[in-house]
XYZ file of C-alpha atoms in Angstrom:
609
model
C 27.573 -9.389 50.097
C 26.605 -12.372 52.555
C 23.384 -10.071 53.701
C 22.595 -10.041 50.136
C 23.077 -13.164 48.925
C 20.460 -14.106 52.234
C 18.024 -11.725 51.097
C 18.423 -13.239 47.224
C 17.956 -16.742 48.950
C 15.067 -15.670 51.235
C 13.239 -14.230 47.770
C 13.841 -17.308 45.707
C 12.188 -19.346 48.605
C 9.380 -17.094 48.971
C 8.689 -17.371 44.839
C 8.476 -21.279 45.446
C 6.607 -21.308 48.703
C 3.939 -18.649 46.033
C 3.810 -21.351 43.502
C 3.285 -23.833 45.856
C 0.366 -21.609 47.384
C -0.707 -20.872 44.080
C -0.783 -24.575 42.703
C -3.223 -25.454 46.046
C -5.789 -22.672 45.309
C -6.071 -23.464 41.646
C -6.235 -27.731 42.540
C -9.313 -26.222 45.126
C -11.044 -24.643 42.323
C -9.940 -21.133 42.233
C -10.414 -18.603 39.294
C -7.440 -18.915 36.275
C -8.007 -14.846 36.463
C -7.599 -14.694 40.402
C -4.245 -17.483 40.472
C -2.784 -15.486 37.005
C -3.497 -12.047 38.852
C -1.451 -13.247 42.138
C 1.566 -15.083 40.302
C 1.514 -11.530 38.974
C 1.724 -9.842 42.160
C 3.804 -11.677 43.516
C 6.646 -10.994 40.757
C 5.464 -7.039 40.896
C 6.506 -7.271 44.729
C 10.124 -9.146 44.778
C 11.051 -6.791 41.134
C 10.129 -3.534 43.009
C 11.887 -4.881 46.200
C 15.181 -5.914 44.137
C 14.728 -2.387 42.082
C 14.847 -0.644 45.325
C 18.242 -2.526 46.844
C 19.660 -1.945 43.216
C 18.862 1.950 43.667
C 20.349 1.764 46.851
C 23.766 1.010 45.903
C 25.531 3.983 46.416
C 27.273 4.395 43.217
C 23.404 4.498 41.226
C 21.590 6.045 44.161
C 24.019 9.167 43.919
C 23.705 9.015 40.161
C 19.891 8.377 39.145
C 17.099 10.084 40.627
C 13.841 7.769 40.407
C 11.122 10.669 39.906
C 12.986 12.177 36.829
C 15.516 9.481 35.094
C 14.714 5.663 35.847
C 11.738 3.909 35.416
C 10.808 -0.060 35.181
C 8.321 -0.901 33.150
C 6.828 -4.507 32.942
C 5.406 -5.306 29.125
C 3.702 -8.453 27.424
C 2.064 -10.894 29.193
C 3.673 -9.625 32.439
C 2.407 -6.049 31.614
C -0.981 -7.388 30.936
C -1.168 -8.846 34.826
C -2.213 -12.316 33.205
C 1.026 -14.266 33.820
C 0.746 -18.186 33.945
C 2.946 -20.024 36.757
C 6.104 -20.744 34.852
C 5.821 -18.085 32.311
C 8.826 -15.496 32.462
C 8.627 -11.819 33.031
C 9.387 -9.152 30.108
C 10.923 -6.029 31.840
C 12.231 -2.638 30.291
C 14.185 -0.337 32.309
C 13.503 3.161 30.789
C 15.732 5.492 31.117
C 16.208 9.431 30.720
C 18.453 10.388 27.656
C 20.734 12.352 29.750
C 21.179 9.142 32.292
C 22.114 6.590 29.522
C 25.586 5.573 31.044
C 24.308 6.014 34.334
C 22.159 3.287 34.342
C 24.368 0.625 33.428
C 25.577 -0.415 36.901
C 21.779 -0.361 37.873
C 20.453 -2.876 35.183
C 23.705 -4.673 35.564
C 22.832 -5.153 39.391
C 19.106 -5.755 38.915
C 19.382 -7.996 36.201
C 21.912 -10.120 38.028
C 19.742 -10.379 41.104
C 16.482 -11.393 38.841
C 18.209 -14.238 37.467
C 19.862 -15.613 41.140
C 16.066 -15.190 42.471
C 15.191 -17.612 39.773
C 12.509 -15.593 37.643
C 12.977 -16.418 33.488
C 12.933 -13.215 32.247
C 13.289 -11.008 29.110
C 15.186 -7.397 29.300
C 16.018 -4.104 27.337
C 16.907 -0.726 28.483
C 16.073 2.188 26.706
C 14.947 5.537 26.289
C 10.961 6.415 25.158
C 11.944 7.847 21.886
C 13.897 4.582 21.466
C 11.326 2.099 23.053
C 8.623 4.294 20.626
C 11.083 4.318 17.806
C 11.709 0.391 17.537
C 8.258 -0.456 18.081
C 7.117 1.483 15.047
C 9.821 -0.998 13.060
C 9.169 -4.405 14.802
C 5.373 -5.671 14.998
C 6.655 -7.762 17.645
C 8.111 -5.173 19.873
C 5.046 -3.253 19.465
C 2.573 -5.770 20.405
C 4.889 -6.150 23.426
C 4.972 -2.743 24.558
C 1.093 -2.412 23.635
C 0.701 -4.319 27.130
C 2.741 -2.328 29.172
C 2.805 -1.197 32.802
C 4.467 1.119 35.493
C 6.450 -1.185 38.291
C 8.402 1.237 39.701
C 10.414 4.337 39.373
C 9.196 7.513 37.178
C 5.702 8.667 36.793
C 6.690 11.434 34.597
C 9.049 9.279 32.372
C 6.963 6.607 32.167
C 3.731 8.985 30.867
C 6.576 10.555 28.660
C 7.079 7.247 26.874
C 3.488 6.188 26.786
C 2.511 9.667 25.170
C 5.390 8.567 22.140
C 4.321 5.236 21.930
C 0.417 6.484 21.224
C 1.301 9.209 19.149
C 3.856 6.303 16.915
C 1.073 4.221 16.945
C -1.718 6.392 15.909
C 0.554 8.220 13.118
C 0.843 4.565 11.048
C -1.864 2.753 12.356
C -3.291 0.842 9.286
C 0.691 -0.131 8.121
C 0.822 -1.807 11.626
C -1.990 -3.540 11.950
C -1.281 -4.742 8.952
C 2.222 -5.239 9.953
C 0.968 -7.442 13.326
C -1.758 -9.507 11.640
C 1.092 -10.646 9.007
C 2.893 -11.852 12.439
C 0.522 -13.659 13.665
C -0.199 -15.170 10.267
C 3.715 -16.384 10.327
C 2.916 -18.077 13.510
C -0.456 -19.758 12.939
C 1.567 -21.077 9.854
C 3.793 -22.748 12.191
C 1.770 -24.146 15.036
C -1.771 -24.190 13.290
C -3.819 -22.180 10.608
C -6.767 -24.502 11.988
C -8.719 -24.222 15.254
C -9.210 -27.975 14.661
C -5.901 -29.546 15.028
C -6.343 -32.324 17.360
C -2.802 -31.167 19.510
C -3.451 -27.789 19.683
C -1.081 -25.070 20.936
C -3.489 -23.416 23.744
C -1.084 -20.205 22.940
C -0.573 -19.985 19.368
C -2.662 -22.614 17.339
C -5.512 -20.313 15.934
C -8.003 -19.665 18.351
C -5.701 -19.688 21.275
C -4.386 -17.563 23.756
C -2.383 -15.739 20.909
C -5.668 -14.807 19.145
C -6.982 -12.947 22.017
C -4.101 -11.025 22.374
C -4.375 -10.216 19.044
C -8.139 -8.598 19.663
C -6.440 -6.640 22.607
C -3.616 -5.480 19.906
C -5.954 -4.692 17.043
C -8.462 -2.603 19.463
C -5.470 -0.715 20.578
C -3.944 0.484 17.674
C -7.295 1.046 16.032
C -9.811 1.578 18.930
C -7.476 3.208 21.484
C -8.150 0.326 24.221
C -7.124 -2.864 23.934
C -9.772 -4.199 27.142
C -12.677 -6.431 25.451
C -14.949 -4.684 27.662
C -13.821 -1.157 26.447
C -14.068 -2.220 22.635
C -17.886 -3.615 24.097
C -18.492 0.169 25.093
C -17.069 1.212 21.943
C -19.654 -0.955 19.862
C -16.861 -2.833 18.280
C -17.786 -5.691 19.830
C -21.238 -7.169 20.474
C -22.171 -8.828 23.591
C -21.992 -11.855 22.534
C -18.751 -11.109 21.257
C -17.331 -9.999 24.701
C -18.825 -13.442 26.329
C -17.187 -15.507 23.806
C -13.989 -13.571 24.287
C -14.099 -14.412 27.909
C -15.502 -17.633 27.682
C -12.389 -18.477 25.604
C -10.043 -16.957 27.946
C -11.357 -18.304 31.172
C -10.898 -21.524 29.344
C -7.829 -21.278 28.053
C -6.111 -19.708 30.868
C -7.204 -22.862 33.373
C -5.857 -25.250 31.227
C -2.212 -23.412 30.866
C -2.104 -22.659 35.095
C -3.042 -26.600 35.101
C -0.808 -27.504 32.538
C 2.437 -25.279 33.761
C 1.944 -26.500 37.373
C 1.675 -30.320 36.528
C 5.082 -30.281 34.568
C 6.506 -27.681 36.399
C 7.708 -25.703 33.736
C 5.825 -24.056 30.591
C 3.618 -26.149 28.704
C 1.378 -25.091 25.898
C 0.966 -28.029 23.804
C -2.239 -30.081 24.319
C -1.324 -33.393 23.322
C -2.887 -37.054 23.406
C -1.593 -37.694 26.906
C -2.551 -33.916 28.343
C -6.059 -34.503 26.550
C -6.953 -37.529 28.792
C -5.391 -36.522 31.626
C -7.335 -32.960 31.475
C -10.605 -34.647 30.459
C -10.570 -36.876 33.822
C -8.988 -33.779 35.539
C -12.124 -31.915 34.706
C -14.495 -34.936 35.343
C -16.036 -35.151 31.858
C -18.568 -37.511 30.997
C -19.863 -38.883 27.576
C -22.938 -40.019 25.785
C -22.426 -43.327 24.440
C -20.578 -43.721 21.623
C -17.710 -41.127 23.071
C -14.763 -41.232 25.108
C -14.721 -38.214 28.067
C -11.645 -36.628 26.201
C -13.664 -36.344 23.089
C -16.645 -34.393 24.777
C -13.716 -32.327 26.435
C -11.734 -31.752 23.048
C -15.474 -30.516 21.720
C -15.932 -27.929 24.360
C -12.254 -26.621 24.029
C -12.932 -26.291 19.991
C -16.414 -25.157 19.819
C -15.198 -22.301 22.663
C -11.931 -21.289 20.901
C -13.546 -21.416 17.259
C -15.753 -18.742 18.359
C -12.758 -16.773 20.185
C -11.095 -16.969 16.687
C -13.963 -15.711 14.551
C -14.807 -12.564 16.736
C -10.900 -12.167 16.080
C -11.008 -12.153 12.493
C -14.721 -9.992 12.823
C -12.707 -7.500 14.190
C -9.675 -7.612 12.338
C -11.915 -6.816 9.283
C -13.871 -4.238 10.685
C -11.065 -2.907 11.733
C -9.303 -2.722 8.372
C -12.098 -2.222 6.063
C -11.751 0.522 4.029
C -15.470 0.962 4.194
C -15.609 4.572 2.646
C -13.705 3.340 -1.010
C -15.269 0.122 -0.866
C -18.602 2.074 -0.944
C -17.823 4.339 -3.156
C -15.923 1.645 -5.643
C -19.724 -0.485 -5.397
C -21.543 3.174 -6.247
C -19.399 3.235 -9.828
C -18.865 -0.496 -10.810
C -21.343 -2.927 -9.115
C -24.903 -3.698 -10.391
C -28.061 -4.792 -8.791
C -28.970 -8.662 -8.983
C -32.575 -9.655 -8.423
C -33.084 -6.339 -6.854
C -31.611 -6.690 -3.301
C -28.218 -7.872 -3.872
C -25.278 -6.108 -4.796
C -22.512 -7.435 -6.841
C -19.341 -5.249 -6.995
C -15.453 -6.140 -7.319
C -14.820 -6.432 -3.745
C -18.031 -9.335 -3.408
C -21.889 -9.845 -2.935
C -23.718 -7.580 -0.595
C -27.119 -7.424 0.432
C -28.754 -3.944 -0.419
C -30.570 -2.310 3.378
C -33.856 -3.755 2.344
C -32.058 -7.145 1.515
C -30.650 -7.289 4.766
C -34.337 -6.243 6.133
C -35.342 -9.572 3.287
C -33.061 -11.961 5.404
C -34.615 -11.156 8.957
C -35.789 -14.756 9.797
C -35.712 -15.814 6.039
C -33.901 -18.792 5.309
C -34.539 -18.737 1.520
C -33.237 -15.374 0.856
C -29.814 -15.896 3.026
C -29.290 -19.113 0.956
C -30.601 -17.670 -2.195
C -27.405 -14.986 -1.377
C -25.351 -17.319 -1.337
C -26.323 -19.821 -3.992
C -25.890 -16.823 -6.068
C -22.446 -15.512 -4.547
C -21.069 -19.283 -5.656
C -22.451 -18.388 -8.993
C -20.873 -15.493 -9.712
C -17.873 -16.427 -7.962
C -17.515 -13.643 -5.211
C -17.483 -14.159 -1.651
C -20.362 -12.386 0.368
C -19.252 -9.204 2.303
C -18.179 -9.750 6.041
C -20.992 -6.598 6.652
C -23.291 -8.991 5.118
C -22.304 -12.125 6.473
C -22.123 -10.839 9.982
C -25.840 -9.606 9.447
C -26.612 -13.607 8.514
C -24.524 -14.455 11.710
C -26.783 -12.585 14.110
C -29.812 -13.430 12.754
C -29.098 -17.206 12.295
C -30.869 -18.347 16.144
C -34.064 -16.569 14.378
C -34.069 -18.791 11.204
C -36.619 -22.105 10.762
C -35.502 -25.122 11.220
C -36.627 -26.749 8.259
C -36.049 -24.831 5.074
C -38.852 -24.557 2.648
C -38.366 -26.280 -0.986
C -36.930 -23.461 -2.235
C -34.433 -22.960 -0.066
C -33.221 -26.347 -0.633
C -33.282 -25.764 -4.261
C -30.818 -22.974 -3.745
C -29.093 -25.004 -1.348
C -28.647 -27.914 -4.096
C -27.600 -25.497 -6.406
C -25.077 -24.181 -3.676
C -23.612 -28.231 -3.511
C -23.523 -28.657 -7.547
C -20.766 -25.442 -8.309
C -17.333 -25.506 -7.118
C -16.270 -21.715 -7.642
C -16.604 -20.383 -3.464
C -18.075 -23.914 -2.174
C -15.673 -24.568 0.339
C -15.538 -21.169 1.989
C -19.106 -20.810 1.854
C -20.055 -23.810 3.424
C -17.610 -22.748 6.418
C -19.304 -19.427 6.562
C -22.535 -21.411 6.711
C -21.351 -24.098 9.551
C -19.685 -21.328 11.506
C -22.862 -19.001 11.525
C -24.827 -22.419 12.122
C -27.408 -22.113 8.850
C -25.700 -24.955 7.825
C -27.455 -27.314 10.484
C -30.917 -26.378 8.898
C -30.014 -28.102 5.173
C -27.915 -30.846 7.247
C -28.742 -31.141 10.674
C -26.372 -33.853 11.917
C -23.326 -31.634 11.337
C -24.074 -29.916 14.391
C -23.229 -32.958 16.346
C -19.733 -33.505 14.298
C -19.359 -29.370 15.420
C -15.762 -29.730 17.124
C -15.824 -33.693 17.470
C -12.126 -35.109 17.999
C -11.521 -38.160 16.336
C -9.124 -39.428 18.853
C -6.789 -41.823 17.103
C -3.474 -41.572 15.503
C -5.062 -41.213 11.877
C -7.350 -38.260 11.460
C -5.417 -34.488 12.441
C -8.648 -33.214 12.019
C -12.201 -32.832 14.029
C -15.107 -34.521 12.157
C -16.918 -31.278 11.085
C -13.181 -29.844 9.446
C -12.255 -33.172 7.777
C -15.791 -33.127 5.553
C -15.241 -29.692 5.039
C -11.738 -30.183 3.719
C -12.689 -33.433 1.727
C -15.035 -31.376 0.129
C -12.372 -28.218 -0.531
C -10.326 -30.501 -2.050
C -12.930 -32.088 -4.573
C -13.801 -28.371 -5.521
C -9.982 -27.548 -6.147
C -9.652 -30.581 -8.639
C -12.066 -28.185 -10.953
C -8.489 -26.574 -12.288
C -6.018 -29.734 -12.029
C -5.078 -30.944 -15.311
C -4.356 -34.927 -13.834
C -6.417 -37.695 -13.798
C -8.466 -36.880 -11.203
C -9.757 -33.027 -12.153
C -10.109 -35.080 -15.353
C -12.609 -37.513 -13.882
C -14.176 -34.921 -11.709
C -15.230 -32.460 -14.202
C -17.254 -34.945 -16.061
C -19.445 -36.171 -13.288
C -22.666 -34.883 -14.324
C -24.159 -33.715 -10.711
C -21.442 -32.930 -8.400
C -23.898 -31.925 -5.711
C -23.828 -35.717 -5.036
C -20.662 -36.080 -4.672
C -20.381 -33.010 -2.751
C -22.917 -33.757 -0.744
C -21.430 -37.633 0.150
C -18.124 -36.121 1.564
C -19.980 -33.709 3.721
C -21.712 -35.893 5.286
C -19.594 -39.457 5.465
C -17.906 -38.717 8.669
C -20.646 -37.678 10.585
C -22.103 -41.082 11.804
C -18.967 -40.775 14.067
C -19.298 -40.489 17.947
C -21.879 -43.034 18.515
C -22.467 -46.823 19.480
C -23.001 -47.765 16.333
C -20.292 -48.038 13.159
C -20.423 -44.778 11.975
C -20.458 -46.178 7.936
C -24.069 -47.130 9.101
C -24.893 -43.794 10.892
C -24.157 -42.164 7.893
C -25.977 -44.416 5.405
C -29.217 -43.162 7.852
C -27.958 -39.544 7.789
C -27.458 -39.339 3.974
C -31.158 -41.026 3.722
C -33.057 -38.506 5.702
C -30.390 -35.557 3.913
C -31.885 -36.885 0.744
C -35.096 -36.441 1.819
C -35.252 -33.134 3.497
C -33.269 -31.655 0.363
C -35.877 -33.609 -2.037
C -32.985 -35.413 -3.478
C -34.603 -37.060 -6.677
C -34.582 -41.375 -5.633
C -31.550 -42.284 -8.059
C -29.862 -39.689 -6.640
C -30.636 -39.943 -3.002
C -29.567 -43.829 -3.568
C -26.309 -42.296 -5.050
C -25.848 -40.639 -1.591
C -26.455 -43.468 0.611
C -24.319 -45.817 -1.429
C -21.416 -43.356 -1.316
C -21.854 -43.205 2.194
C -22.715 -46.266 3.348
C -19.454 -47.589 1.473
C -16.995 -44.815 1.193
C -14.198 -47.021 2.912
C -14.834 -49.493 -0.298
C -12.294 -47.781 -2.620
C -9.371 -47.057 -0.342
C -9.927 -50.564 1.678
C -9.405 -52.288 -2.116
C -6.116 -50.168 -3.032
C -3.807 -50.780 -0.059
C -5.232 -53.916 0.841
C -6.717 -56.152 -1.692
C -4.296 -57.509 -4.977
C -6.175 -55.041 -7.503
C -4.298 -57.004 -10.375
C -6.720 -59.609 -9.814
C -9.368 -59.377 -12.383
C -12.027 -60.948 -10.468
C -12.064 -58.713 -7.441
C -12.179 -55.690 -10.230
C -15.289 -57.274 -11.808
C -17.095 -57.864 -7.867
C -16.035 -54.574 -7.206
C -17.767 -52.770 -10.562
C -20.964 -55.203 -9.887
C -21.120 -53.471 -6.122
C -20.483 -50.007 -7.675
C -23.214 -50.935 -10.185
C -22.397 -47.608 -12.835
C -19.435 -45.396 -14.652
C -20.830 -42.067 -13.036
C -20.849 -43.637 -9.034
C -17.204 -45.144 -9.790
C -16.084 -41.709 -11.154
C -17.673 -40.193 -7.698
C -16.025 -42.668 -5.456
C -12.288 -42.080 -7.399
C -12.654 -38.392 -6.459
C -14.382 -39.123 -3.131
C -11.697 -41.281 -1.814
C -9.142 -39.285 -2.738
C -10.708 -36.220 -1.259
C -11.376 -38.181 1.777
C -7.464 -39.630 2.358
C -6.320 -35.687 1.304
C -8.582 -34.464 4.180
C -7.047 -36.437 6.410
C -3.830 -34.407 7.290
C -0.887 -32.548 5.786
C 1.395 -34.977 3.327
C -1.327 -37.615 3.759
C -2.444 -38.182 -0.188
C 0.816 -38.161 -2.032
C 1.695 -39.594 -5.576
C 2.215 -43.026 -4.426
C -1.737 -43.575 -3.513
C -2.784 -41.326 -6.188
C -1.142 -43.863 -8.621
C -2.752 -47.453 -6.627
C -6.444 -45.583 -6.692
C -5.724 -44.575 -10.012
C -4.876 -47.543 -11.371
C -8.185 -49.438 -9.696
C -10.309 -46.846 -11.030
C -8.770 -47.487 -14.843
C -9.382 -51.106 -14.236
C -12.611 -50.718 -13.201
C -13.741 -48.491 -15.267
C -12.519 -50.987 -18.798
C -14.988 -53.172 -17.044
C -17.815 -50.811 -18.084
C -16.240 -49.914 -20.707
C -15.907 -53.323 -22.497
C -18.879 -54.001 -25.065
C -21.075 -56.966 -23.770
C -20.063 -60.395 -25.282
């Protein structure tokens, strides 16, 4: 016992003398991939070596033969080979049917001996028709064991096991990738639906660690493989697919070994502090007008935005019931202008539409003008066409285009969700170009929860919503007479942020040169400046000003100047305080800015004297 508790003590020192070792090469610049891969080894070497001493305890040596009955098997992150420095091990003893008590006293022993060495782990012990059996009930379990890999023991078992797991996988395939993408739905729900959340979870906030694993899962159970550079030989996913995939991950995994070995524990939540301390970790620099930690937080969304969308590419593709879609389109949809389809599941483009958008910026936003219109979202065939050919496109759109894109900006139906699909695939930047520097820009206060780009996209998601409420402020917004003004204004009247100047005078320049690119008629493009320019106006009045006082009502109609820009800036600044975060707008402001507005608006109501 005193020989063993020396050897336990001698393992437990060489695990911290590893992280120590390990912590030294990754401060010097080594690879995440190369310091993940020998944290890995390192816990592969002391679990065989305690697995061994465990098997040589008379009472399971005698009892277990490790070519036929005993196997361990490491699974999840361990089995992947990717472990961060704190993380903990997942480990599955497998185990013949017909040695089932007899390996009792040997997980007993090695479990025991894992924990005194100091390694977190998780444990079951099973037999392949179990481990097969409860993966086939438990997404979670079977995303586990979808990562799995032979430590020790049984060859033949272990192949026995991997042979049931395929075959339980392949035999309900579409029920559990359904079953996993609902789990990870569950868990973006809780730690972030949003790549933009300015304190990310680097694990399971969308676009995060989790999100790549979920590509690895998906091309499993679907493709066979669950290797990015297998699916890439499989044509499921594109070159640039398979950079941004390991862009992402070569990202994400330095941050988590830097993170883990600085608090010496796990850590996967990049808050304010971690954000600074990372961004002068990493020696970032800024353009003036930002801080270092907001060109940082930029890189970290624009890289794991793209992560998540070849994610949900795949997901689709790999769920798509392409063959009953197809034939569904054959029977019910009809031909629009001649190379669109329109069919219950959406808008796609016929072959020779998709030949009609090769470098065509009118007929992509035509498509979607007219998917607003009819109030169907645009295929993800068809919008991953418009994705790859986006770099090919003009930079400034032609009249027409603009027309369509103005049309786009007027109609609620899809506007939200197209305009993503638009900024994500980067056509966006042609109608509005300064969006692309807003692409991923932290607004690093305690306000905002969002990045520039996702707070004008949600400002303008929520004015499009207010189409169907049945208060005050759907009221007001379905009778202002162009709401591609409106729209328009909350797109753009963050993104004067990150430079020197106030960004409420930015903006006023970027809504003037919007106007004119689009060919904004002049009352209208004065509209767009004004709302703009002064979109603080509204909000700064309500919770700060006495609005009972009748003369600040009557200087602040004279600045508004008409009925239909008040009406714009009631809906604009409660879009713009909704867009802010969860549980920001609540009843309480919607009653103080709806109480200026009816003020207000009696003033230009009230016949002259």
């Amino acid at each position: 016992m005193n020989t063993l508790r020396q050897d336990i003590l001698a393992t437990r020192e060489r695990l911290v003398r590893g992280l120590q070792e390990f912590k030294q090469q990754h401060r010097a610049g080594g690879s995440a991939g190369d310091i993940c891969a020998a944290v890995t080894e390192q816990r592969d070497e002391v679990l065989i070596e305690l697995f061994n001493a465990a098997m040589q305890e008379p009472s399971n040596g005698a009892l277990l033969d490790p070519q036929t009955d005993v196997a361990l098997v490491a699974h999840g992150g361990y089995g992947r080979g990717d472990l961060a420095p704190y993380s903990d091990v997942d480990l599955m003893i497998l185990h013949a049917p017909s040695a089932r008590k007899s390996v009792a006293p040997l997980a007993e022993r090695l479990l025991r001996d894992v924990f005194d060495v100091g390694l977190i782990f998780g444990h079951s012990v099973r037999t392949p028709e179990q481990a097969s059996g409860l993966a086939a009930q438990d997404p979670v379990v079977a995303t586990s064991l979808i990562e799995s890999r032979l430590l020790t023991g049984s060859p033949t078992l272990y192949a026995r096991y991997e042979r049931a797991f395929r075959r339980q996988i392949r035999r309900q395939s579409r029920r559990m990738m359904t079953a996993i993408v609902a789990e990870r739905h569950k868990e973006r729900t809780r730690y972030g639906q949003t790549v933009f959340l300015l304190e990310p979870n680097i694990k399971r906030s969308r676009g995060g660690l989790r999100d790549l694993h979920l590509l690895r899962w998906i091309g499993y159970v679907r493709y066979g493989s669950a290797e990015p550079e297998a699916l890439r030989k499989l044509d499921v996913l594109s070159q640039e697919d398979l950079l941004a995939v390991q862009k992402a991950n070569s990202l994400l995994m330095r941050l988590r070994n830097e993170m883990h070995f600085h608090c010496g524990k796990p850590n996967d939540t990049l808050d304010r502090a971690e954000q600074l301390r990372m961004a002068e970790w990493l020696d970032y620099q800024a353009p003036p007008g930002m801080l270092p930690v907001e060109r940082f937080m930029q890189d970290y969304f624009l890289a794991t935005n793209e992560a998540a969308h070849v994610t949900t590419r795949l997901i689709t593709a790999a769920l798509s019931k392409r063959r009953v879609t197809q034939f569904v389109n054959a029977v019910f949809a009809y031909r629009v202008q001649g190379d669109l389809q329109v069919g219950p599941s959406g808008i796609a483009a016929t072959p020779h539409g998709l030949e009609q958008t090769r470098g065509n910026l009118t007929a992509i936003i035509r498509m979607v003008d007219l998917a607003n219109l009819y109030d169907k979202p645009i295929e993800p065939q068809t919008w991953e066409a418009v994705r790859r050919e986006a770099p090919n496109l003009p930079e400034d759109p032609e009249p027409q285009a603009c027309d369509h894109f103005l049309s786009l900006m007027n109609h609620p139906a899809q506007l939200e969700a197209l305009l993503r699909d638009l900024h994500d695939s980067r056509v966006l930047d042609r109608f509005v170009p300064a969006i692309d520097h807003a692409r991923g820009l932290l607004q690093f206060n305690q306000y905002h929860k969002y990045t520039v780009d996702e707070h004008c996209l949600r400002a303008v998601g929520f004015a499009a919503r207010l189409m169907f409420d049945m208060g005050p402020f759907g009221r007001v917004y379905r009778e202002i007479e162009q709401k591609r003004v409106l729209h328009l204004a909350l797109l753009i009247h963050d993104l004067g942020k990150g430079f020197e100047e106030d960004h409420c005078t930015v903006g006023a320049r970027i809504a003037e040169q919007t106007a004119e690119r689009l060919g904004l008629p002049a009352a209208e493009a004065e509209d767009l400046k004004f709302l703009v320019q002064k979109h603080f106006l509204m909000n700064h009045l309500a919770f700060r000003e006495d609005t009972s006082d009748a003369q600040l009502v009557e200087r602040f109609a004279t600045q508004v100047g008409t009925a239909e820009r008040l009406r714009m800036f009631f809906v604009l600044t409660a879009a713009d305080l909704a867009a802010v975060g969860p549980d920001v707008w609540d009843d309480w402001k919607a009653q103080i800015v709806s109480e200026l507005f009816e003020r207000t608006m009696a003033h230009f109501e009230a016949p002259p004297d």
